[in-house]
mmCIF file of C-alpha atoms in Angstrom:
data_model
loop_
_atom_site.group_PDB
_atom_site.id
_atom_site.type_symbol
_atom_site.label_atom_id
_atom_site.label_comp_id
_atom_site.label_asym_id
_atom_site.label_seq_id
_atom_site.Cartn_x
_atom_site.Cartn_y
_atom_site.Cartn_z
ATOM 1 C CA UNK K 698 -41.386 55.952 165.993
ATOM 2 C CA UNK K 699 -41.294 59.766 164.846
ATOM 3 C CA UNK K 700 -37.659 59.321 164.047
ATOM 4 C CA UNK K 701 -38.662 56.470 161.546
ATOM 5 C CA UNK K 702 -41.498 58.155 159.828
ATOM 6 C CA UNK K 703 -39.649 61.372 159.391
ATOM 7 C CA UNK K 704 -36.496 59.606 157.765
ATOM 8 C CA UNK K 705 -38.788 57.598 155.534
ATOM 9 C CA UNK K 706 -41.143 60.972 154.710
ATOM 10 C CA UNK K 707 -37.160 62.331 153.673
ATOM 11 C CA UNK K 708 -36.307 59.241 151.924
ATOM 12 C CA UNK K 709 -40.137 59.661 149.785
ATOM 13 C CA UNK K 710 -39.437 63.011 148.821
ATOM 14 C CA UNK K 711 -35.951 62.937 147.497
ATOM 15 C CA UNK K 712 -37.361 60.374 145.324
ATOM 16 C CA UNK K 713 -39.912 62.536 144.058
ATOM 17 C CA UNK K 714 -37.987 66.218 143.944
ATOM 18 C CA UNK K 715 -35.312 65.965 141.166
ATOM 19 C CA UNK K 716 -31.560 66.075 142.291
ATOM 20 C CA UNK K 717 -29.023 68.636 142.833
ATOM 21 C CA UNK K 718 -25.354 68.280 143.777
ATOM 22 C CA UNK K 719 -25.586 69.406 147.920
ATOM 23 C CA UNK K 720 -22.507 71.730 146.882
ATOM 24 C CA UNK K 721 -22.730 73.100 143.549
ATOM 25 C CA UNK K 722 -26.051 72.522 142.522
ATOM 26 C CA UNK K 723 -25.093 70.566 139.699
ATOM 27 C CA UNK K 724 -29.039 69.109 138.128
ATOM 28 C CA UNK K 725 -29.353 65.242 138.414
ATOM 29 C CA UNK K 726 -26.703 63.952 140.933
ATOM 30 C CA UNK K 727 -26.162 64.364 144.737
ATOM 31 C CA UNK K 728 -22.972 64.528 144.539
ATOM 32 C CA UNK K 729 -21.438 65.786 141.250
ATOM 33 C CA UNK K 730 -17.902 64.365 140.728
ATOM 34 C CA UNK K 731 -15.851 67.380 141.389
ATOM 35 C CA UNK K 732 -17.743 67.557 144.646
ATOM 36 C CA UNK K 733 -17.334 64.303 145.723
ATOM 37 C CA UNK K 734 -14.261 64.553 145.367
ATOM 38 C CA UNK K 735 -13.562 66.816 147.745
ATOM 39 C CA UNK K 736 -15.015 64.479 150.015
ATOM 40 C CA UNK K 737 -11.707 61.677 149.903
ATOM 41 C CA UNK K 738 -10.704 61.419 153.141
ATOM 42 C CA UNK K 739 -7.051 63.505 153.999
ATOM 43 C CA UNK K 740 -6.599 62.104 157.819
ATOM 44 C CA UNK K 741 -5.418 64.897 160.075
ATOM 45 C CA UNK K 742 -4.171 64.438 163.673
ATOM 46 C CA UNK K 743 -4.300 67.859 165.584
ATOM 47 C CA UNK K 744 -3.750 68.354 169.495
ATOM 48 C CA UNK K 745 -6.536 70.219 170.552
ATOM 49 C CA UNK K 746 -6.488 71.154 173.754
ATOM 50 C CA UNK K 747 -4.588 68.061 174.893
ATOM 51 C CA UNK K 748 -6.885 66.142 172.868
ATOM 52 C CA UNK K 749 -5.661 63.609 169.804
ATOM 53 C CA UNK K 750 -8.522 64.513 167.423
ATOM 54 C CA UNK K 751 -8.489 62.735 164.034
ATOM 55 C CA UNK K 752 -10.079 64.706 161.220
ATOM 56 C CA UNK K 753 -10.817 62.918 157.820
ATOM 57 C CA UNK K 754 -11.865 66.562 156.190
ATOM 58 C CA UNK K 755 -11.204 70.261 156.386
ATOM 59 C CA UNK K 756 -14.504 72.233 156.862
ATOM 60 C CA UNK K 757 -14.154 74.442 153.978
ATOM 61 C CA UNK K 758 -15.285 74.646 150.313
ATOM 62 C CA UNK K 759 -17.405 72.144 148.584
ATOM 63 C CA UNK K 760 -16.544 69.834 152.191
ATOM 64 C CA UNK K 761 -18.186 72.195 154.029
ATOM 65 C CA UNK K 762 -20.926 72.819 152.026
ATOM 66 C CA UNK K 763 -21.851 69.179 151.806
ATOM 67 C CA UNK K 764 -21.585 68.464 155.401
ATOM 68 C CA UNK K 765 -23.835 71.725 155.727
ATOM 69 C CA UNK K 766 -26.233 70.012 153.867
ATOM 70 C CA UNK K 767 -26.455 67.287 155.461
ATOM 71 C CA UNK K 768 -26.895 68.245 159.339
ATOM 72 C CA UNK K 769 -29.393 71.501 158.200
ATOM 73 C CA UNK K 770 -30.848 71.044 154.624
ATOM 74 C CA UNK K 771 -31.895 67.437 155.390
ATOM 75 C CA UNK K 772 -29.359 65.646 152.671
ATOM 76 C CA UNK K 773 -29.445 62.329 153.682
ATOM 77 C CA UNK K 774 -28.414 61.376 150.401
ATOM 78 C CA UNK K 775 -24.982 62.317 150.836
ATOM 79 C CA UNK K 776 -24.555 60.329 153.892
ATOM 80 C CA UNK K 777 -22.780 57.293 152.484
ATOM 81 C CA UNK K 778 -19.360 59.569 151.002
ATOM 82 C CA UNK K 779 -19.742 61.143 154.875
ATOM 83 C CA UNK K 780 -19.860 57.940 156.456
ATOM 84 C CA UNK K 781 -17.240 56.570 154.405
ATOM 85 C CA UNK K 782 -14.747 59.425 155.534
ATOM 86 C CA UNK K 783 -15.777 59.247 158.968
ATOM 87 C CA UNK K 784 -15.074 55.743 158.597
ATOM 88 C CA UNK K 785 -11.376 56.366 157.707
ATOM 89 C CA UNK K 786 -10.323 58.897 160.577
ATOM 90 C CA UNK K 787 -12.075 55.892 163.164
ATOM 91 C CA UNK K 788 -9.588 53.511 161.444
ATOM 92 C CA UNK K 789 -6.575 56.186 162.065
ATOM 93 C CA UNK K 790 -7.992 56.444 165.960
ATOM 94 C CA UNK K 791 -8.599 52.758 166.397
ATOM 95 C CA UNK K 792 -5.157 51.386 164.654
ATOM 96 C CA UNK K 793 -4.245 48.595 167.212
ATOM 97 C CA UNK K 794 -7.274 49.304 169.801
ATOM 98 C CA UNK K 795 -9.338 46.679 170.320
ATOM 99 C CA UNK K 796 -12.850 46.735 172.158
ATOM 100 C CA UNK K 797 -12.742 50.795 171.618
ATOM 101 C CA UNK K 798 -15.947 51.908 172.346
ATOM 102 C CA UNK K 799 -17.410 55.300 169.644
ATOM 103 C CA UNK K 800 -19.023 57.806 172.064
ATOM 104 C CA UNK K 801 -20.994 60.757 169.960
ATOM 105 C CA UNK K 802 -21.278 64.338 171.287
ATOM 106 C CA UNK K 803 -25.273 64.471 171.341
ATOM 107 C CA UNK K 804 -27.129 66.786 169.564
ATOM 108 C CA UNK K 805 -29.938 69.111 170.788
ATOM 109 C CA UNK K 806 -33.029 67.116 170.919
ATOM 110 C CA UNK K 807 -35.297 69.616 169.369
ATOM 111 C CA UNK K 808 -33.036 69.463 166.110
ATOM 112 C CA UNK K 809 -33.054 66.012 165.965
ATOM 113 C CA UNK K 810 -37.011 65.587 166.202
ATOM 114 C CA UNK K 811 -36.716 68.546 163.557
ATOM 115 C CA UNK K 812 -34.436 66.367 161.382
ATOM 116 C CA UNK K 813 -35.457 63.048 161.894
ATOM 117 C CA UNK K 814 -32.075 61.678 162.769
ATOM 118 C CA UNK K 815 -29.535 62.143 164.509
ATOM 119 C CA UNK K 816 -26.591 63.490 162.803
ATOM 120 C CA UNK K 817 -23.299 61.526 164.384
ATOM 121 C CA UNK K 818 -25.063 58.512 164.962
ATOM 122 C CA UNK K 819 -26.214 58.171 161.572
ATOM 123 C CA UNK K 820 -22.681 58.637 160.551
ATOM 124 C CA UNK K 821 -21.266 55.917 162.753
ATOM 125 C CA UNK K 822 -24.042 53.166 161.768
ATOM 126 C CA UNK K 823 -23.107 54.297 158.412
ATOM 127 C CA UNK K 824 -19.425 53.836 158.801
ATOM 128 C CA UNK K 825 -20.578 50.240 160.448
ATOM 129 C CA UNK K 826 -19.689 51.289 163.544
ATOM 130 C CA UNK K 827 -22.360 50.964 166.869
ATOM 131 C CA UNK K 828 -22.760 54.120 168.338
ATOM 132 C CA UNK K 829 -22.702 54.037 172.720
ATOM 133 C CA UNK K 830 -24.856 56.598 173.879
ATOM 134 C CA UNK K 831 -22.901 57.389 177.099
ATOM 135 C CA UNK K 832 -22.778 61.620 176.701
ATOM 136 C CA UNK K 833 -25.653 63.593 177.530
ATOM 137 C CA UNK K 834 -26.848 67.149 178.288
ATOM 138 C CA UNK K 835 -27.096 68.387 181.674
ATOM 139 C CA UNK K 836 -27.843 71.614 180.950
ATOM 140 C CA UNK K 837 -28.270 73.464 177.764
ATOM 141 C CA UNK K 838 -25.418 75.697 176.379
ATOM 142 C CA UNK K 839 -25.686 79.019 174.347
ATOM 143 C CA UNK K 840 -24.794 79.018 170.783
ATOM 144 C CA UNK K 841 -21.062 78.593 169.897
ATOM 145 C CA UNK K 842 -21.134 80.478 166.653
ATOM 146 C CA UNK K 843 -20.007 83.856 168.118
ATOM 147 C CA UNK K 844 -18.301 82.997 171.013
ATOM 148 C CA UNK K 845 -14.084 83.704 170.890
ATOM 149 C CA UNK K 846 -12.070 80.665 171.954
ATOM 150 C CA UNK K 847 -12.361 81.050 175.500
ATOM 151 C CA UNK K 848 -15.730 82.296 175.958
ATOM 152 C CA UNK K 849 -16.563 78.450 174.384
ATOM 153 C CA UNK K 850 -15.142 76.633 177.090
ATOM 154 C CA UNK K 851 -17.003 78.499 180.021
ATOM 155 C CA UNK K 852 -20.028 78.409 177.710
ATOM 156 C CA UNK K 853 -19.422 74.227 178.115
ATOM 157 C CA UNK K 854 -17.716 73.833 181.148
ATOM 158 C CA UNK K 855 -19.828 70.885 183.029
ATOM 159 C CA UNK K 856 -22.587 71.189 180.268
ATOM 160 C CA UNK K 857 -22.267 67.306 179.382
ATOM 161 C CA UNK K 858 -22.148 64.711 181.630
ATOM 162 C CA UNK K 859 -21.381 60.150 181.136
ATOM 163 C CA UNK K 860 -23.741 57.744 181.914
ATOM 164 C CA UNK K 861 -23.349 54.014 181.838
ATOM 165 C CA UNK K 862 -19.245 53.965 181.606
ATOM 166 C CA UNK K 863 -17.771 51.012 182.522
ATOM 167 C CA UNK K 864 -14.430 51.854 184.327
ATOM 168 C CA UNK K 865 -11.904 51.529 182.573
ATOM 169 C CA UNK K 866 -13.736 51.653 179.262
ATOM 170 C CA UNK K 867 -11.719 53.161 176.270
ATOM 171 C CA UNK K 868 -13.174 55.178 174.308
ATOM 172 C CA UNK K 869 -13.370 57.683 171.039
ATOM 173 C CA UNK K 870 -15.482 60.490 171.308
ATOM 174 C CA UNK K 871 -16.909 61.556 167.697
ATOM 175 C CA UNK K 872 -18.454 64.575 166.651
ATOM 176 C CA UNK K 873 -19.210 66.443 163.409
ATOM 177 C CA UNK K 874 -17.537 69.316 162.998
ATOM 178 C CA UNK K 875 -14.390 70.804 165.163
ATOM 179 C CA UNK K 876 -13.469 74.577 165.576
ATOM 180 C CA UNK K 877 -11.719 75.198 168.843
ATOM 181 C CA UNK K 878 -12.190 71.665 170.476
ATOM 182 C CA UNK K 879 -13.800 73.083 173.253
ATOM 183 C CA UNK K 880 -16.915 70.536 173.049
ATOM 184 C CA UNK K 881 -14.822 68.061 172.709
ATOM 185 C CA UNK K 882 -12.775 68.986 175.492
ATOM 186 C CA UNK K 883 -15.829 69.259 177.367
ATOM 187 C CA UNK K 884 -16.872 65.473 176.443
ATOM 188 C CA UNK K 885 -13.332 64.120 177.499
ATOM 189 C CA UNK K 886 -13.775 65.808 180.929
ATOM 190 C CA UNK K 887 -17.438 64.036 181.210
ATOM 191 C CA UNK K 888 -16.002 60.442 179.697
ATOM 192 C CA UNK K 889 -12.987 60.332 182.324
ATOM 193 C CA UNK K 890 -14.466 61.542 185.604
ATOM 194 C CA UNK K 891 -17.769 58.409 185.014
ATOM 195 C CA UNK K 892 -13.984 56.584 184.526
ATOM 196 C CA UNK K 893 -13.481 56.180 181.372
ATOM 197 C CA UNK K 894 -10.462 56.553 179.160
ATOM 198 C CA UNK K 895 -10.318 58.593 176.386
ATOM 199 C CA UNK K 896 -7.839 57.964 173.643
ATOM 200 C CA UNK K 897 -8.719 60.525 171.247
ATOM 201 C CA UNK K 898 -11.383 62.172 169.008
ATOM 202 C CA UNK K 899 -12.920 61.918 165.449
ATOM 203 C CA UNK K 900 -14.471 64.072 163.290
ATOM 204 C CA UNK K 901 -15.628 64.102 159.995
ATOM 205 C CA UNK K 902 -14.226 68.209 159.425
ATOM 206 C CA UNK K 903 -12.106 70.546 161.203
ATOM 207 C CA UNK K 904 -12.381 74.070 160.604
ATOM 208 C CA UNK K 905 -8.911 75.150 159.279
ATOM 209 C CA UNK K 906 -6.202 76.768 162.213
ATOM 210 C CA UNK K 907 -4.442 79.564 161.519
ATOM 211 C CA UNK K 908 -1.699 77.994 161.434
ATOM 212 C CA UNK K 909 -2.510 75.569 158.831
ATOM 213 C CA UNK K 910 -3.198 78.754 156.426
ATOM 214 C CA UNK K 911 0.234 80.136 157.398
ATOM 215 C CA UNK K 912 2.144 76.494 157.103
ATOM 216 C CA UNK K 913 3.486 76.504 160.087
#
């Protein structure tokens, strides 16, 4: 019930507050069209830790900015263009699946009482896709942001744990943003010992590899 007034208290006062671009702060628009352009989905499929994760963005520039927005600056008007390329990386993951099931990485609670939504989930129902709430917390992690690659993974390691998998279920796991994979790693571990399988990952962005700078 606090979910619904919140989003329609957001959805009141971007209709009173004039517009801005999320990225640029253009006057007038959401999205101007320079930035939504950099929205148009450029599917990526990256190993990540043994993972197949599908990426329809690269977290950088006015992409990053925008999806910024969005999960901390309560955008919800620029959900639809991140739905939409969300949308396109599940059709990469799902090309000749049927029945896949779309498992989000949860959020923190807190933030999503603070937001009024729930960032992924929105996403998916956006995309027209039903999210299945099998992941949750089992105990709460410290913040990622400063952690080195491996320091991430302990940070996780047993953090999330499935309920309600059917064995045998396949399944996507999709998340926001991915950096080193390690939460995503840490989802596939919970998904396949409640028997799941796991045939890969979405995201909406990946932060760029080194690698990807260097073009190799």
């Amino acid at each position: 019930m606090r979910d619904r007034i919140a989003r329609a208290a957001a959805a009141a006062l971007a209709l009173v507050l004039p517009a801005s671009c999320a990225s640029c702060a253009a006057p007038g628009v959401a999205l101007c069209a320079a930035c939504r352009a950099a929205l148009e989905p450029r599917v990526e499929t990256v190993d990540l830790d043994g993972l197949r994760v599908h990426a329809a963005l690269r977290f950088e520039g006015s992409a990053a900015r925008i999806v910024r927005a969005y999960k901390e600056e309560g955008r919800t008007d620029v959900r639809r263009p991140l739905s939409a390329a969300l949308g396109s990386a599940l059709a990469v993951a799902a090309a000749g699946e049927r029945g896949l099931l779309a498992v989000p990485v949860p959020g923190g609670a807190a933030r999503a009482r603070r937001r009024g939504y729930r960032v992924v989930e929105e996403l998916l129902r956006g995309a027209g896709v039903r999210p299945d709430r099998m992941l949750v917390w089992s105990r709460r992690a410290a913040d990622q942001r400063e952690l080195t690659r491996e320091q991430r993974r302990e940070n996780l390691r047993g953090a999330l744990m499935a309920r309600g998998a059917d064995p045998g279920a396949r399944v996507v796991i999709v998340d926001d943003i991915a950096t080193t994979g390690a939460t995503l790693a840490e989802a596939c571990r919970a998904l396949t010992a409640a028997g799941a399988e796991v045939v890969g990952a979405v995201v909406v962005a990946r932060t760029p590899l080194r690698s990807d700078v260097n073009g190799r």
